[in-house]
PDB file of C-alpha atoms in Angstrom:
ATOM      1  CA  THR Y 148      18.315  -1.220  10.693  1.00  0.00           C
ATOM      2  CA  GLN Y 149      16.041  -3.241   8.430  1.00  0.00           C
ATOM      3  CA  LEU Y 150      15.530  -1.887   4.930  1.00  0.00           C
ATOM      4  CA  LEU Y 151      12.107  -3.494   5.008  1.00  0.00           C
ATOM      5  CA  GLU Y 152      10.066  -3.122   8.192  1.00  0.00           C
ATOM      6  CA  GLN Y 153       7.370  -5.676   8.828  1.00  0.00           C
ATOM      7  CA  SER Y 154       4.582  -5.269  11.342  1.00  0.00           C
ATOM      8  CA  PRO Y 155       3.398  -6.663  13.561  1.00  0.00           C
ATOM      9  CA  GLN Y 156       6.328  -8.836  14.546  1.00  0.00           C
ATOM     10  CA  PHE Y 157       4.047 -11.386  16.217  1.00  0.00           C
ATOM     11  CA  LEU Y 158       0.344 -12.037  15.757  1.00  0.00           C
ATOM     12  CA  SER Y 159      -1.789 -14.616  17.530  1.00  0.00           C
ATOM     13  CA  ILE Y 160      -5.444 -14.916  16.520  1.00  0.00           C
ATOM     14  CA  GLN Y 161      -8.369 -17.320  16.631  1.00  0.00           C
ATOM     15  CA  GLU Y 162      -9.453 -19.386  13.669  1.00  0.00           C
ATOM     16  CA  GLY Y 163     -11.933 -17.460  11.529  1.00  0.00           C
ATOM     17  CA  GLU Y 164     -10.548 -13.998  12.251  1.00  0.00           C
ATOM     18  CA  ASN Y 165      -9.208 -11.639   9.599  1.00  0.00           C
ATOM     19  CA  LEU Y 166      -5.755 -10.083   9.737  1.00  0.00           C
ATOM     20  CA  THR Y 167      -3.444  -7.734   7.865  1.00  0.00           C
ATOM     21  CA  VAL Y 168       0.328  -7.611   7.999  1.00  0.00           C
ATOM     22  CA  TYR Y 169       2.420  -4.805   6.616  1.00  0.00           C
ATOM     23  CA  CYS Y 170       5.745  -4.384   4.874  1.00  0.00           C
ATOM     24  CA  ASN Y 171       7.132  -0.840   4.675  1.00  0.00           C
ATOM     25  CA  SER Y 172      10.262   0.755   3.288  1.00  0.00           C
ATOM     26  CA  SER Y 173      11.655   4.141   2.346  1.00  0.00           C
ATOM     27  CA  SER Y 174      13.144   2.523  -0.772  1.00  0.00           C
ATOM     28  CA  VAL Y 175      11.498   1.855  -4.110  1.00  0.00           C
ATOM     29  CA  PHE Y 176      11.515  -1.727  -5.344  1.00  0.00           C
ATOM     30  CA  SER Y 177      11.119  -3.057  -8.853  1.00  0.00           C
ATOM     31  CA  SER Y 178       9.198  -6.013  -7.426  1.00  0.00           C
ATOM     32  CA  LEU Y 179       8.132  -7.295  -4.052  1.00  0.00           C
ATOM     33  CA  GLN Y 180       7.552 -10.863  -2.985  1.00  0.00           C
ATOM     34  CA  TRP Y 181       5.736 -12.456  -0.072  1.00  0.00           C
ATOM     35  CA  TYR Y 182       6.916 -15.777   1.302  1.00  0.00           C
ATOM     36  CA  ARG Y 183       5.743 -18.146   3.989  1.00  0.00           C
ATOM     37  CA  GLN Y 184       8.259 -20.157   5.967  1.00  0.00           C
ATOM     38  CA  GLU Y 185       7.587 -23.089   8.249  1.00  0.00           C
ATOM     39  CA  PRO Y 186      10.045 -24.270  10.928  1.00  0.00           C
ATOM     40  CA  GLY Y 187      13.039 -26.139   9.533  1.00  0.00           C
ATOM     41  CA  GLU Y 188      12.238 -25.294   5.936  1.00  0.00           C
ATOM     42  CA  GLY Y 189      13.141 -22.677   3.370  1.00  0.00           C
ATOM     43  CA  PRO Y 190      10.730 -19.855   2.467  1.00  0.00           C
ATOM     44  CA  VAL Y 191       8.076 -20.686  -0.111  1.00  0.00           C
ATOM     45  CA  LEU Y 192       6.938 -18.007  -2.521  1.00  0.00           C
ATOM     46  CA  LEU Y 193       3.298 -16.876  -2.210  1.00  0.00           C
ATOM     47  CA  VAL Y 194       3.141 -14.014  -4.670  1.00  0.00           C
ATOM     48  CA  THR Y 195       5.142 -11.443  -6.623  1.00  0.00           C
ATOM     49  CA  VAL Y 196       3.813  -7.922  -7.173  1.00  0.00           C
ATOM     50  CA  VAL Y 197       5.415  -5.663  -9.728  1.00  0.00           C
ATOM     51  CA  THR Y 198       3.166  -2.723 -10.575  1.00  0.00           C
ATOM     52  CA  GLY Y 199       2.419   0.123  -8.165  1.00  0.00           C
ATOM     53  CA  GLY Y 200      -1.165  -0.204  -6.869  1.00  0.00           C
ATOM     54  CA  GLU Y 201      -1.350  -3.843  -7.932  1.00  0.00           C
ATOM     55  CA  VAL Y 202      -3.694  -6.139  -6.009  1.00  0.00           C
ATOM     56  CA  LYS Y 203      -3.415  -9.914  -6.232  1.00  0.00           C
ATOM     57  CA  LYS Y 204      -5.685 -12.510  -4.677  1.00  0.00           C
ATOM     58  CA  LEU Y 205      -4.716 -16.046  -3.819  1.00  0.00           C
ATOM     59  CA  LYS Y 206      -7.773 -17.779  -2.342  1.00  0.00           C
ATOM     60  CA  ARG Y 207      -8.164 -16.170   1.111  1.00  0.00           C
ATOM     61  CA  LEU Y 208      -4.983 -14.084   0.775  1.00  0.00           C
ATOM     62  CA  THR Y 209      -5.003 -10.583  -0.745  1.00  0.00           C
ATOM     63  CA  PHE Y 210      -1.735  -8.825  -1.528  1.00  0.00           C
ATOM     64  CA  GLN Y 211      -1.378  -5.149  -2.325  1.00  0.00           C
ATOM     65  CA  PHE Y 212       1.614  -3.201  -3.623  1.00  0.00           C
ATOM     66  CA  GLY Y 213       1.676   0.487  -2.737  1.00  0.00           C
ATOM     67  CA  ASP Y 214       1.326   3.074  -5.484  1.00  0.00           C
ATOM     68  CA  ALA Y 215       4.908   4.247  -4.913  1.00  0.00           C
ATOM     69  CA  ARG Y 216       6.230   0.668  -4.817  1.00  0.00           C
ATOM     70  CA  LYS Y 217       7.659   1.180  -1.334  1.00  0.00           C
ATOM     71  CA  ASP Y 218       5.186  -0.793   0.752  1.00  0.00           C
ATOM     72  CA  SER Y 219       2.900  -3.778   0.657  1.00  0.00           C
ATOM     73  CA  SER Y 220       0.246  -5.508   2.705  1.00  0.00           C
ATOM     74  CA  LEU Y 221      -1.026  -9.027   3.075  1.00  0.00           C
ATOM     75  CA  HIS Y 222      -4.601  -9.578   4.206  1.00  0.00           C
ATOM     76  CA  ILE Y 223      -5.879 -13.007   5.235  1.00  0.00           C
ATOM     77  CA  THR Y 224      -9.600 -13.614   5.458  1.00  0.00           C
ATOM     78  CA  ALA Y 225     -11.028 -16.232   7.820  1.00  0.00           C
ATOM     79  CA  ALA Y 226      -7.626 -17.448   9.015  1.00  0.00           C
ATOM     80  CA  GLN Y 227      -7.117 -21.162   9.517  1.00  0.00           C
ATOM     81  CA  PRO Y 228      -4.579 -23.054  11.675  1.00  0.00           C
ATOM     82  CA  GLY Y 229      -2.836 -24.070   8.455  1.00  0.00           C
ATOM     83  CA  ASP Y 230      -1.970 -20.407   7.876  1.00  0.00           C
ATOM     84  CA  THR Y 231       0.368 -20.505  10.877  1.00  0.00           C
ATOM     85  CA  GLY Y 232       3.935 -19.620   9.904  1.00  0.00           C
ATOM     86  CA  LEU Y 233       6.477 -16.872   9.380  1.00  0.00           C
ATOM     87  CA  TYR Y 234       5.449 -14.416   6.655  1.00  0.00           C
ATOM     88  CA  LEU Y 235       8.342 -12.639   4.967  1.00  0.00           C
ATOM     89  CA  CYS Y 236       8.342  -9.829   2.466  1.00  0.00           C
ATOM     90  CA  ALA Y 237      11.282  -9.280   0.143  1.00  0.00           C
ATOM     91  CA  GLY Y 238      12.024  -6.407  -2.183  1.00  0.00           C
ATOM     92  CA  ARG Y 239      14.143  -6.506  -5.282  1.00  0.00           C
ATOM     93  CA  SER Y 240      16.183  -3.503  -6.335  1.00  0.00           C
ATOM     94  CA  ASN Y 241      18.361  -4.175  -9.399  1.00  0.00           C
ATOM     95  CA  ASN Y 242      19.891  -7.590  -8.606  1.00  0.00           C
ATOM     96  CA  ASP Y 243      19.792  -7.178  -4.855  1.00  0.00           C
ATOM     97  CA  MET Y 244      17.112  -8.857  -2.724  1.00  0.00           C
ATOM     98  CA  ARG Y 245      16.351  -7.637   0.795  1.00  0.00           C
ATOM     99  CA  PHE Y 246      14.082  -9.364   3.288  1.00  0.00           C
ATOM    100  CA  GLY Y 247      12.073  -8.037   6.195  1.00  0.00           C
ATOM    101  CA  ALA Y 248      12.374  -9.690   9.612  1.00  0.00           C
ATOM    102  CA  GLY Y 249       8.968 -11.322   9.190  1.00  0.00           C
ATOM    103  CA  THR Y 250       5.621 -11.567  10.937  1.00  0.00           C
ATOM    104  CA  ARG Y 251       5.156 -14.717  12.965  1.00  0.00           C
ATOM    105  CA  LEU Y 252       1.491 -15.690  12.727  1.00  0.00           C
ATOM    106  CA  THR Y 253      -0.211 -18.224  14.987  1.00  0.00           C
ATOM    107  CA  VAL Y 254      -3.807 -19.213  14.276  1.00  0.00           C
ATOM    108  CA  LYS Y 255      -5.416 -21.077  17.157  1.00  0.00           C
ATOM    109  CA  PRO Y 256      -8.178 -23.583  16.485  1.00  0.00           C
TER     110      PRO Y 256
ATOM    111  CA  ASN N  72      13.143 -31.577 -11.081  1.00  0.00           C
ATOM    112  CA  ALA N  73      14.976 -31.485  -7.763  1.00  0.00           C
ATOM    113  CA  GLY N  74      14.890 -27.667  -7.667  1.00  0.00           C
ATOM    114  CA  VAL N  75      17.536 -26.281  -5.302  1.00  0.00           C
ATOM    115  CA  THR N  76      19.550 -28.758  -3.286  1.00  0.00           C
ATOM    116  CA  GLN N  77      21.917 -27.973  -0.425  1.00  0.00           C
ATOM    117  CA  THR N  78      24.458 -30.094   1.419  1.00  0.00           C
ATOM    118  CA  PRO N  79      25.134 -30.739   4.208  1.00  0.00           C
ATOM    119  CA  LYS N  80      21.898 -30.389   6.158  1.00  0.00           C
ATOM    120  CA  PHE N  81      23.684 -29.940   9.493  1.00  0.00           C
ATOM    121  CA  ARG N  82      27.267 -29.220  10.463  1.00  0.00           C
ATOM    122  CA  ILE N  83      29.189 -28.401  13.619  1.00  0.00           C
ATOM    123  CA  LEU N  84      32.496 -26.581  13.177  1.00  0.00           C
ATOM    124  CA  LYS N  85      35.186 -25.620  15.630  1.00  0.00           C
ATOM    125  CA  ILE N  86      36.374 -21.998  15.670  1.00  0.00           C
ATOM    126  CA  GLY N  87      38.940 -21.445  12.940  1.00  0.00           C
ATOM    127  CA  GLN N  88      37.927 -24.421  10.797  1.00  0.00           C
ATOM    128  CA  SER N  89      36.905 -24.052   7.167  1.00  0.00           C
ATOM    129  CA  MET N  90      34.101 -25.565   5.154  1.00  0.00           C
ATOM    130  CA  THR N  91      32.162 -25.260   1.934  1.00  0.00           C
ATOM    131  CA  LEU N  92      28.390 -25.277   1.740  1.00  0.00           C
ATOM    132  CA  GLN N  93      27.217 -26.757  -1.514  1.00  0.00           C
ATOM    133  CA  CYS N  94      24.262 -25.500  -3.583  1.00  0.00           C
ATOM    134  CA  THR N  95      22.995 -26.850  -6.889  1.00  0.00           C
ATOM    135  CA  GLN N  96      19.971 -25.919  -8.976  1.00  0.00           C
ATOM    136  CA  ASP N  97      18.545 -27.717 -12.007  1.00  0.00           C
ATOM    137  CA  MET N  98      16.185 -24.997 -13.271  1.00  0.00           C
ATOM    138  CA  ASN N  99      18.765 -23.289 -15.508  1.00  0.00           C
ATOM    139  CA  HIS N 100      18.366 -20.058 -13.532  1.00  0.00           C
ATOM    140  CA  ASN N 101      20.935 -17.345 -14.008  1.00  0.00           C
ATOM    141  CA  TYR N 102      20.438 -15.779 -10.591  1.00  0.00           C
ATOM    142  CA  MET N 103      21.611 -17.494  -7.438  1.00  0.00           C
ATOM    143  CA  TYR N 104      21.803 -16.238  -3.855  1.00  0.00           C
ATOM    144  CA  TRP N 105      23.165 -17.134  -0.445  1.00  0.00           C
ATOM    145  CA  TYR N 106      21.355 -15.971   2.687  1.00  0.00           C
ATOM    146  CA  ARG N 107      21.764 -16.500   6.375  1.00  0.00           C
ATOM    147  CA  GLN N 108      18.892 -16.526   8.823  1.00  0.00           C
ATOM    148  CA  ASP N 109      19.494 -15.980  12.507  1.00  0.00           C
ATOM    149  CA  PRO N 110      16.892 -17.077  15.087  1.00  0.00           C
ATOM    150  CA  GLY N 111      13.715 -15.006  14.927  1.00  0.00           C
ATOM    151  CA  MET N 112      15.034 -12.922  12.060  1.00  0.00           C
ATOM    152  CA  GLY N 113      14.502 -12.570   8.347  1.00  0.00           C
ATOM    153  CA  LEU N 114      17.073 -13.484   5.749  1.00  0.00           C
ATOM    154  CA  LYS N 115      20.232 -11.462   5.132  1.00  0.00           C
ATOM    155  CA  LEU N 116      21.881 -11.600   1.733  1.00  0.00           C
ATOM    156  CA  ILE N 117      25.520 -12.750   1.822  1.00  0.00           C
ATOM    157  CA  TYR N 118      26.443 -13.009  -1.843  1.00  0.00           C
ATOM    158  CA  TYR N 119      24.636 -13.311  -5.123  1.00  0.00           C
ATOM    159  CA  SER N 120      25.441 -14.178  -8.714  1.00  0.00           C
ATOM    160  CA  VAL N 121      23.755 -13.093 -11.941  1.00  0.00           C
ATOM    161  CA  GLY N 122      25.422 -15.770 -14.025  1.00  0.00           C
ATOM    162  CA  ALA N 123      28.394 -18.070 -14.349  1.00  0.00           C
ATOM    163  CA  GLY N 124      31.626 -16.236 -13.608  1.00  0.00           C
ATOM    164  CA  ILE N 125      29.891 -13.238 -11.977  1.00  0.00           C
ATOM    165  CA  THR N 126      29.457 -12.746  -8.232  1.00  0.00           C
ATOM    166  CA  ASP N 127      28.634  -9.739  -6.055  1.00  0.00           C
ATOM    167  CA  LYS N 128      28.546  -8.934  -2.360  1.00  0.00           C
ATOM    168  CA  GLY N 129      25.273  -8.659  -0.558  1.00  0.00           C
ATOM    169  CA  GLU N 130      24.480  -7.142   2.798  1.00  0.00           C
ATOM    170  CA  VAL N 131      26.736  -9.327   5.033  1.00  0.00           C
ATOM    171  CA  PRO N 132      29.644 -10.741   2.947  1.00  0.00           C
ATOM    172  CA  ASN N 133      32.449 -10.565   5.527  1.00  0.00           C
ATOM    173  CA  GLY N 134      33.886 -13.970   6.423  1.00  0.00           C
ATOM    174  CA  TYR N 135      32.513 -15.676   3.306  1.00  0.00           C
ATOM    175  CA  ASN N 136      33.562 -16.330  -0.267  1.00  0.00           C
ATOM    176  CA  VAL N 137      31.714 -17.683  -3.284  1.00  0.00           C
ATOM    177  CA  SER N 138      32.422 -18.859  -6.796  1.00  0.00           C
ATOM    178  CA  ARG N 139      30.175 -19.544  -9.792  1.00  0.00           C
ATOM    179  CA  SER N 140      32.013 -21.653 -12.330  1.00  0.00           C
ATOM    180  CA  THR N 141      28.816 -23.200 -13.734  1.00  0.00           C
ATOM    181  CA  THR N 142      25.165 -22.152 -14.004  1.00  0.00           C
ATOM    182  CA  GLU N 143      24.141 -25.008 -11.720  1.00  0.00           C
ATOM    183  CA  ASP N 144      26.521 -24.646  -8.776  1.00  0.00           C
ATOM    184  CA  PHE N 145      27.091 -21.809  -6.299  1.00  0.00           C
ATOM    185  CA  PRO N 146      29.215 -22.961  -3.328  1.00  0.00           C
ATOM    186  CA  LEU N 147      29.707 -20.783  -0.244  1.00  0.00           C
ATOM    187  CA  ARG N 148      33.064 -20.972   1.538  1.00  0.00           C
ATOM    188  CA  LEU N 149      33.765 -20.145   5.188  1.00  0.00           C
ATOM    189  CA  GLU N 150      37.519 -19.793   5.667  1.00  0.00           C
ATOM    190  CA  LEU N 151      37.953 -19.191   9.408  1.00  0.00           C
ATOM    191  CA  ALA N 152      34.736 -20.092  11.169  1.00  0.00           C
ATOM    192  CA  ALA N 153      33.639 -17.820  14.010  1.00  0.00           C
ATOM    193  CA  PRO N 154      30.766 -18.222  16.528  1.00  0.00           C
ATOM    194  CA  SER N 155      29.023 -15.265  14.866  1.00  0.00           C
ATOM    195  CA  GLN N 156      28.591 -17.443  11.795  1.00  0.00           C
ATOM    196  CA  THR N 157      26.307 -19.837  13.646  1.00  0.00           C
ATOM    197  CA  SER N 158      23.131 -19.616  11.605  1.00  0.00           C
ATOM    198  CA  VAL N 159      20.902 -21.341   9.085  1.00  0.00           C
ATOM    199  CA  TYR N 160      22.133 -20.836   5.535  1.00  0.00           C
ATOM    200  CA  PHE N 161      19.766 -20.836   2.572  1.00  0.00           C
ATOM    201  CA  CYS N 162      20.655 -20.947  -1.081  1.00  0.00           C
ATOM    202  CA  ALA N 163      18.152 -19.730  -3.675  1.00  0.00           C
ATOM    203  CA  SER N 164      17.881 -19.409  -7.417  1.00  0.00           C
ATOM    204  CA  SER N 165      15.555 -17.284  -9.476  1.00  0.00           C
ATOM    205  CA  GLY N 166      14.368 -16.475 -12.940  1.00  0.00           C
ATOM    206  CA  VAL N 167      12.871 -13.045 -13.540  1.00  0.00           C
ATOM    207  CA  TYR N 168      11.098 -12.557 -10.209  1.00  0.00           C
ATOM    208  CA  GLU N 169      10.470 -15.659  -8.120  1.00  0.00           C
ATOM    209  CA  GLN N 170      13.093 -17.167  -5.859  1.00  0.00           C
ATOM    210  CA  TYR N 171      13.185 -20.861  -5.078  1.00  0.00           C
ATOM    211  CA  PHE N 172      14.916 -21.837  -1.873  1.00  0.00           C
ATOM    212  CA  GLY N 173      16.805 -24.910  -0.834  1.00  0.00           C
ATOM    213  CA  PRO N 174      16.077 -26.672   2.461  1.00  0.00           C
ATOM    214  CA  GLY N 175      18.891 -24.933   4.326  1.00  0.00           C
ATOM    215  CA  THR N 176      22.097 -25.864   6.146  1.00  0.00           C
ATOM    216  CA  ARG N 177      22.124 -25.476   9.922  1.00  0.00           C
ATOM    217  CA  LEU N 178      25.663 -24.523  10.967  1.00  0.00           C
ATOM    218  CA  THR N 179      26.929 -24.304  14.523  1.00  0.00           C
ATOM    219  CA  VAL N 180      30.397 -22.901  15.304  1.00  0.00           C
ATOM    220  CA  THR N 181      31.697 -23.673  18.788  1.00  0.00           C
TER     221      THR N 181
END
């Protein structure tokens, strides 16, 4: 059983569409990170959210941390083929880091 | 800065063999982590360290050992390799929040 549940597991959309992926848990985290991973490489950090209710924007990406610090969402506006990849959320509790299984996004031109 | 480096990049082991996966970081981070990633899955924490001389078990520590004699190095040891340990292994280091990952070691046990 995953501590962090990500949904959907797979998502295939056309270029220009909007999408939201979710990261949910029954546990409270002191911080939550979103990463993107491309085949054959390690995950690359996109953002860290720390405060409940926090919203962060990174160009076309909007990240939200739930008020109770148990869940998060990532919204991508006008997706591009370059956004294709595995999106992972990770929660930190004390010194322990736990990852979700990821959402595999494919953006078709 | 090189960031986090891992060696080797690929390795094939026979069942019962031993090996050490090397990890080095040059960012003076106190926190270091070892993860494994199975196909189509997220990362599972094997061991972590909050500083030199201190290590703790993560989610899936069985079959592995670590040591942290310096801030820079955090090797992962497999003593008796089993097919279930076939995976991609990632090392990471972090400051307060962000983790920086190495390129990974792809290990196959046959």
